[in-house]
Amino acid sequence: MKVPSFSTFSISSVASVDITEKRNTTSDFILLGIFNHTRPRLFLFMIVLTMAIASLTGNALMLLLIHLDPRLHRPMYFLLSQLSLMDMMLVFTIVPKMAADYLTCNKSISPAGCGLQIFVSLTLGGGESFLLAAMSYDRYVAVCHPLRYPVLFNWQLCLQMTLGSWFLGAVDGLMQAAATLSFPFCSSHVIDHFFCEAPMLVRLACADTSVLENVMYICCVLMLLVPFSLILTSYSVILSTVLQMHSLDAHKKALATCFSHLAVVGLFYGAAIFIYMQPKSYRSANHNKIVSAFYTIFTPVLNSLIYSLRNSEVKEALKKWLGKCSNFKCHQT
C-alpha cells in the first residue's frame, strides 16, 4: 500500500485550507457552472457556445434587416426588433461570463457583478414576457380585425407597449436584485448555478426569506401568468377565426404558425415559471440549471428562427440584402 509523502499531504492540505478560507472570508460568490456534474464537459460547452453564437447571429441579422428594409418599418417588426435586442442582451449577460469561468477556472463573481446579472436578466426576462403578450395582441388584431389594424394597433400604442415592457421589467429586476443582496449570506458563498439568479441566492441567505419569497411569487403571477394567459387567449381567438375561413391553405398556414409560436412561448414561460414559482423544498440544482438554460440560451435561438426568419417578408428582405451584397462584390471585382 502506497503511503502519500508528507510534502504531498502538506501541500494538498494547505491548498484545501486556503480555498476554504478564501470562500469563507471573501465577499465574492463562487459559480460552480453548468458543467460541473457532467463528464463530457467540453462537448456540452461547445454545444452551448454554438447555440449562443447562433442566437447572436440570428438576432443581429434580424435587427439589421428591420433597420435596412423600409417594408419592415411597421409596428409588428418593431416589436420583433425589440425581442431580438432583448435576446441578444440576455445572451451577452450570461454566456461570456459562463464561458470565461469554464476556460479560466476562475469562478468568482463580485456581489456587484452578481446583482448586475440579477437585474439585467430579470429586466430582460420580465420585459420579454410583456413584449410577447404585446406581439400576440398585434397578431390578434391583424388576423381578427385587419381593416381596423391601423386604429387598434398604431405606432403610438406600439411604442407605449414597448416602453411599458422595458419599464416593468426594470422595476422587477431592480426590486428583486436589491432585496436579494440585502440579506446576510452564510460563510459558504458557493452558488450551484451558471449565473446569479435570485432564487439560487435566496437559498444561501442566513435569515428568514419567507417575505421575499412571497413577494417574488406575487411578482411572478403578475409578470408571467397574466401575460401568458393573455397570449393563450389571443391565439385561441385567432385559431377560432381562422378555422371559420373556407381556405384550406389558410388553415394549414395559421395552424403551423400558431403552434410554432405557442411552442416557443411555452418553453419560455414554462421554464421561467418552473424556476421562480417552484416551492423551495422541491428545488434541485441540476434541474434548475437545465431549465434556466432553456429560457436564457436556447429560447433566444428559437425566437430568431420562429418569429423572424420563418417570416416570408423577412425572407424577402434577406434575399434582397444578399442580392445587393453579391452585386456589390461583383462590381468591386
XYZ file of C-alpha atoms in Angstrom:
333
model
C 0.000 0.000 0.000
C 1.448 3.314 -1.089
C 1.598 5.952 1.635
C 1.494 9.582 0.461
C 4.535 11.609 1.319
C 4.443 14.266 3.978
C 5.122 17.010 1.441
C 2.212 15.967 -0.802
C -0.114 15.761 2.164
C 1.006 19.139 3.423
C 0.600 20.874 0.068
C -2.882 19.447 -0.554
C -3.958 20.252 2.993
C -2.706 23.824 2.784
C -4.398 24.286 -0.615
C -7.678 22.967 0.744
C -7.473 25.247 3.770
C -6.632 28.234 1.569
C -9.621 27.600 -0.686
C -11.958 27.174 2.272
C -10.653 30.293 3.950
C -10.967 32.213 0.713
C -14.572 31.147 0.286
C -15.398 31.945 3.896
C -13.668 35.320 4.130
C -14.224 36.886 0.716
C -17.473 38.602 -0.169
C -17.363 37.202 -3.701
C -19.644 34.387 -4.781
C -18.453 31.186 -6.451
C -20.386 29.981 -9.518
C -19.945 26.243 -9.974
C -21.197 26.437 -13.575
C -23.444 24.286 -15.693
C -20.883 21.563 -16.469
C -19.557 20.682 -13.009
C -21.617 17.472 -12.630
C -21.219 16.174 -16.186
C -18.437 14.130 -17.784
C -18.476 15.320 -21.432
C -17.864 18.896 -20.328
C -16.065 20.069 -23.461
C -18.774 18.634 -25.723
C -21.574 20.339 -23.776
C -19.576 23.559 -23.619
C -19.234 23.581 -27.408
C -22.980 22.946 -27.815
C -23.881 25.856 -25.525
C -21.333 28.125 -27.206
C -22.664 27.197 -30.665
C -26.230 27.930 -29.562
C -25.158 31.293 -28.159
C -23.337 32.259 -31.365
C -26.339 31.163 -33.447
C -28.619 33.247 -31.253
C -26.452 36.345 -31.527
C -26.073 35.923 -35.292
C -29.771 35.347 -35.956
C -30.982 38.190 -33.771
C -28.331 40.602 -35.059
C -29.346 39.747 -38.619
C -32.976 40.402 -37.736
C -32.125 43.828 -36.317
C -30.081 44.663 -39.414
C -32.830 43.646 -41.844
C -35.517 45.614 -39.995
C -33.277 48.674 -39.991
C -32.322 48.441 -43.690
C -35.592 47.389 -45.343
C -38.311 50.113 -45.420
C -41.004 47.443 -45.932
C -40.290 46.196 -42.403
C -40.769 49.594 -40.786
C -44.082 48.573 -39.254
C -45.233 48.079 -35.626
C -45.096 44.269 -35.844
C -41.454 44.282 -36.927
C -40.559 46.948 -34.407
C -41.760 44.556 -31.692
C -39.701 41.789 -33.299
C -36.635 44.035 -33.264
C -37.116 44.654 -29.544
C -37.441 40.906 -28.951
C -34.189 40.328 -30.849
C -32.469 43.079 -28.853
C -33.613 41.577 -25.540
C -32.470 38.106 -26.564
C -29.041 39.395 -27.613
C -28.582 41.275 -24.361
C -29.679 38.237 -22.331
C -27.110 36.018 -24.046
C -24.391 38.673 -23.612
C -25.232 38.947 -19.916
C -24.826 35.236 -19.165
C -22.764 33.320 -21.742
C -19.466 35.321 -21.796
C -19.097 35.046 -18.007
C -20.021 31.361 -18.085
C -17.500 30.681 -20.874
C -14.759 32.652 -19.093
C -15.385 30.705 -15.878
C -15.063 27.407 -17.734
C -11.930 28.346 -19.674
C -10.026 30.094 -16.869
C -11.384 28.111 -13.872
C -11.889 31.466 -12.114
C -15.473 31.042 -10.963
C -15.737 34.001 -8.604
C -18.111 36.906 -9.127
C -18.380 40.037 -7.010
C -21.620 40.987 -5.237
C -21.929 43.966 -7.593
C -21.482 41.710 -10.621
C -23.960 39.239 -9.180
C -26.507 41.981 -8.545
C -25.988 43.285 -12.090
C -26.653 39.817 -13.526
C -29.858 39.516 -11.480
C -31.041 42.982 -12.502
C -30.292 42.634 -16.213
C -31.598 39.067 -16.547
C -34.857 39.907 -14.743
C -35.245 43.166 -16.681
C -34.874 41.338 -19.984
C -36.892 38.280 -18.910
C -39.731 40.345 -17.499
C -39.663 42.738 -20.434
C -39.767 39.847 -22.888
C -42.740 38.365 -21.045
C -44.808 41.531 -21.584
C -43.424 42.023 -25.096
C -44.595 38.550 -26.159
C -48.064 39.456 -24.883
C -47.981 42.660 -26.964
C -46.924 40.653 -30.019
C -49.819 38.230 -29.528
C -52.228 41.188 -29.377
C -50.692 42.514 -32.599
C -51.358 39.163 -34.312
C -54.886 39.063 -32.892
C -55.710 42.480 -34.365
C -54.035 41.656 -37.703
C -55.991 38.400 -38.149
C -59.333 39.140 -36.487
C -59.679 42.876 -37.285
C -57.461 43.514 -40.333
C -59.405 46.552 -41.544
C -59.155 48.251 -38.158
C -55.482 47.393 -37.631
C -54.155 50.968 -38.190
C -56.558 52.190 -35.488
C -56.361 49.340 -32.955
C -52.586 48.930 -33.140
C -50.961 52.167 -34.242
C -47.417 53.375 -33.697
C -48.333 55.245 -30.517
C -49.755 52.123 -28.854
C -46.810 50.067 -30.103
C -44.283 52.449 -28.526
C -46.273 52.605 -25.293
C -46.357 48.815 -25.029
C -42.642 48.574 -25.773
C -41.633 51.199 -23.223
C -44.013 49.651 -20.696
C -42.394 46.247 -21.194
C -38.896 47.633 -20.601
C -40.034 49.712 -17.611
C -41.929 46.922 -15.821
C -39.058 44.515 -16.391
C -36.560 47.037 -14.996
C -38.693 47.686 -11.905
C -38.969 43.970 -11.203
C -35.233 43.434 -11.776
C -34.197 46.357 -9.547
C -36.538 45.331 -6.753
C -35.504 41.673 -6.686
C -31.777 42.398 -7.051
C -31.793 44.918 -4.191
C -33.921 42.711 -1.929
C -31.870 39.560 -2.589
C -28.497 41.196 -1.904
C -29.776 42.881 1.262
C -29.738 39.545 3.129
C -26.715 38.306 5.083
C -25.209 35.212 3.474
C -23.684 32.195 5.152
C -19.933 31.559 5.198
C -20.116 29.458 2.035
C -20.837 31.694 -0.959
C -20.953 28.784 -3.406
C -23.796 29.019 -5.952
C -24.516 25.750 -7.736
C -25.545 27.529 -10.924
C -24.012 29.072 -14.058
C -25.156 32.642 -13.370
C -26.562 34.664 -10.499
C -30.285 34.025 -10.301
C -32.378 35.382 -7.433
C -33.881 32.048 -6.247
C -30.406 30.484 -6.092
C -29.048 33.297 -3.886
C -32.051 33.195 -1.579
C -31.080 29.630 -0.677
C -27.745 30.916 0.688
C -29.264 33.571 2.938
C -28.777 33.178 6.689
C -32.086 34.833 7.513
C -35.812 34.341 7.152
C -36.617 34.852 3.457
C -40.307 33.928 3.556
C -41.470 37.511 2.965
C -39.217 37.906 -0.084
C -40.291 34.538 -1.450
C -43.953 35.543 -1.138
C -43.249 38.841 -2.901
C -41.352 37.003 -5.647
C -44.299 34.650 -6.061
C -46.707 37.578 -6.465
C -44.357 39.224 -8.961
C -44.219 36.002 -10.956
C -48.005 35.834 -11.109
C -48.093 39.377 -12.496
C -45.032 39.060 -14.759
C -45.581 35.523 -16.074
C -49.063 34.077 -15.567
C -51.003 37.203 -16.590
C -49.119 37.751 -19.908
C -49.156 34.004 -20.590
C -52.940 33.931 -20.106
C -53.334 36.865 -22.499
C -51.195 35.087 -25.095
C -53.235 31.882 -24.841
C -56.448 33.885 -25.145
C -55.203 35.789 -28.202
C -54.088 32.670 -30.052
C -57.303 30.833 -29.141
C -59.347 33.605 -30.751
C -57.008 33.639 -33.760
C -57.414 29.875 -34.253
C -61.179 30.143 -33.892
C -61.289 32.914 -36.508
C -59.018 31.086 -38.953
C -60.938 27.813 -38.670
C -64.092 29.618 -39.777
C -62.421 30.502 -43.075
C -63.026 28.289 -46.104
C -59.440 28.263 -47.375
C -57.556 25.042 -46.601
C -54.199 26.704 -47.230
C -55.070 29.430 -44.728
C -55.926 26.753 -42.167
C -52.610 24.964 -42.596
C -50.540 28.143 -42.544
C -52.317 29.537 -39.492
C -52.108 26.274 -37.563
C -48.398 25.879 -38.314
C -47.691 29.485 -37.307
C -49.771 29.383 -34.113
C -48.392 26.078 -32.907
C -44.784 27.088 -33.589
C -45.307 30.375 -31.736
C -47.023 28.634 -28.828
C -44.230 26.049 -28.621
C -41.600 28.770 -28.166
C -43.827 30.715 -25.778
C -44.492 27.549 -23.776
C -40.765 26.858 -23.423
C -40.031 30.394 -22.264
C -42.895 30.762 -19.793
C -42.745 27.148 -18.653
C -39.050 27.397 -17.797
C -39.449 30.762 -16.046
C -42.465 29.554 -14.033
C -40.547 26.407 -13.025
C -37.603 28.458 -11.727
C -39.423 31.292 -9.963
C -42.668 29.683 -8.765
C -41.411 26.274 -7.675
C -41.526 25.684 -3.896
C -38.112 25.973 -2.239
C -38.240 22.433 -0.838
C -38.657 20.916 -4.331
C -35.731 22.693 -5.996
C -32.891 20.661 -7.465
C -29.692 22.410 -8.567
C -29.184 20.238 -11.648
C -32.797 20.578 -12.784
C -32.717 24.344 -12.227
C -29.589 24.741 -14.350
C -31.075 22.775 -17.240
C -34.370 24.653 -17.116
C -32.630 28.042 -16.816
C -30.569 27.216 -19.902
C -33.801 26.823 -21.864
C -35.065 30.362 -21.365
C -31.675 32.109 -21.283
C -29.772 30.341 -24.096
C -31.974 28.029 -26.171
C -35.176 30.107 -26.419
C -33.354 33.134 -27.956
C -32.203 30.837 -30.787
C -35.745 29.602 -31.378
C -37.126 33.146 -31.285
C -34.849 34.224 -34.130
C -35.970 31.199 -36.185
C -39.696 31.009 -35.403
C -40.688 34.650 -35.131
C -38.279 36.146 -37.613
C -36.513 34.028 -40.186
C -39.611 31.879 -40.925
C -41.495 35.049 -41.840
C -41.981 35.439 -45.609
C -41.381 39.201 -45.587
C -38.185 38.751 -43.610
C -37.048 36.104 -46.110
C -37.663 38.517 -48.980
C -35.719 41.242 -47.185
C -32.852 38.790 -46.600
C -32.790 37.769 -50.277
C -32.816 41.419 -51.316
C -29.955 42.244 -48.960
C -27.896 39.238 -50.082
C -28.514 40.219 -53.704
C -27.209 43.725 -53.034
C -24.150 42.314 -51.310
C -23.373 39.954 -54.221
C -23.837 42.760 -56.763
C -21.537 44.980 -54.751
C -18.840 42.283 -54.714
C -19.238 41.761 -58.485
C -18.771 45.474 -59.145
C -15.651 45.514 -56.990
C -14.089 42.576 -58.861
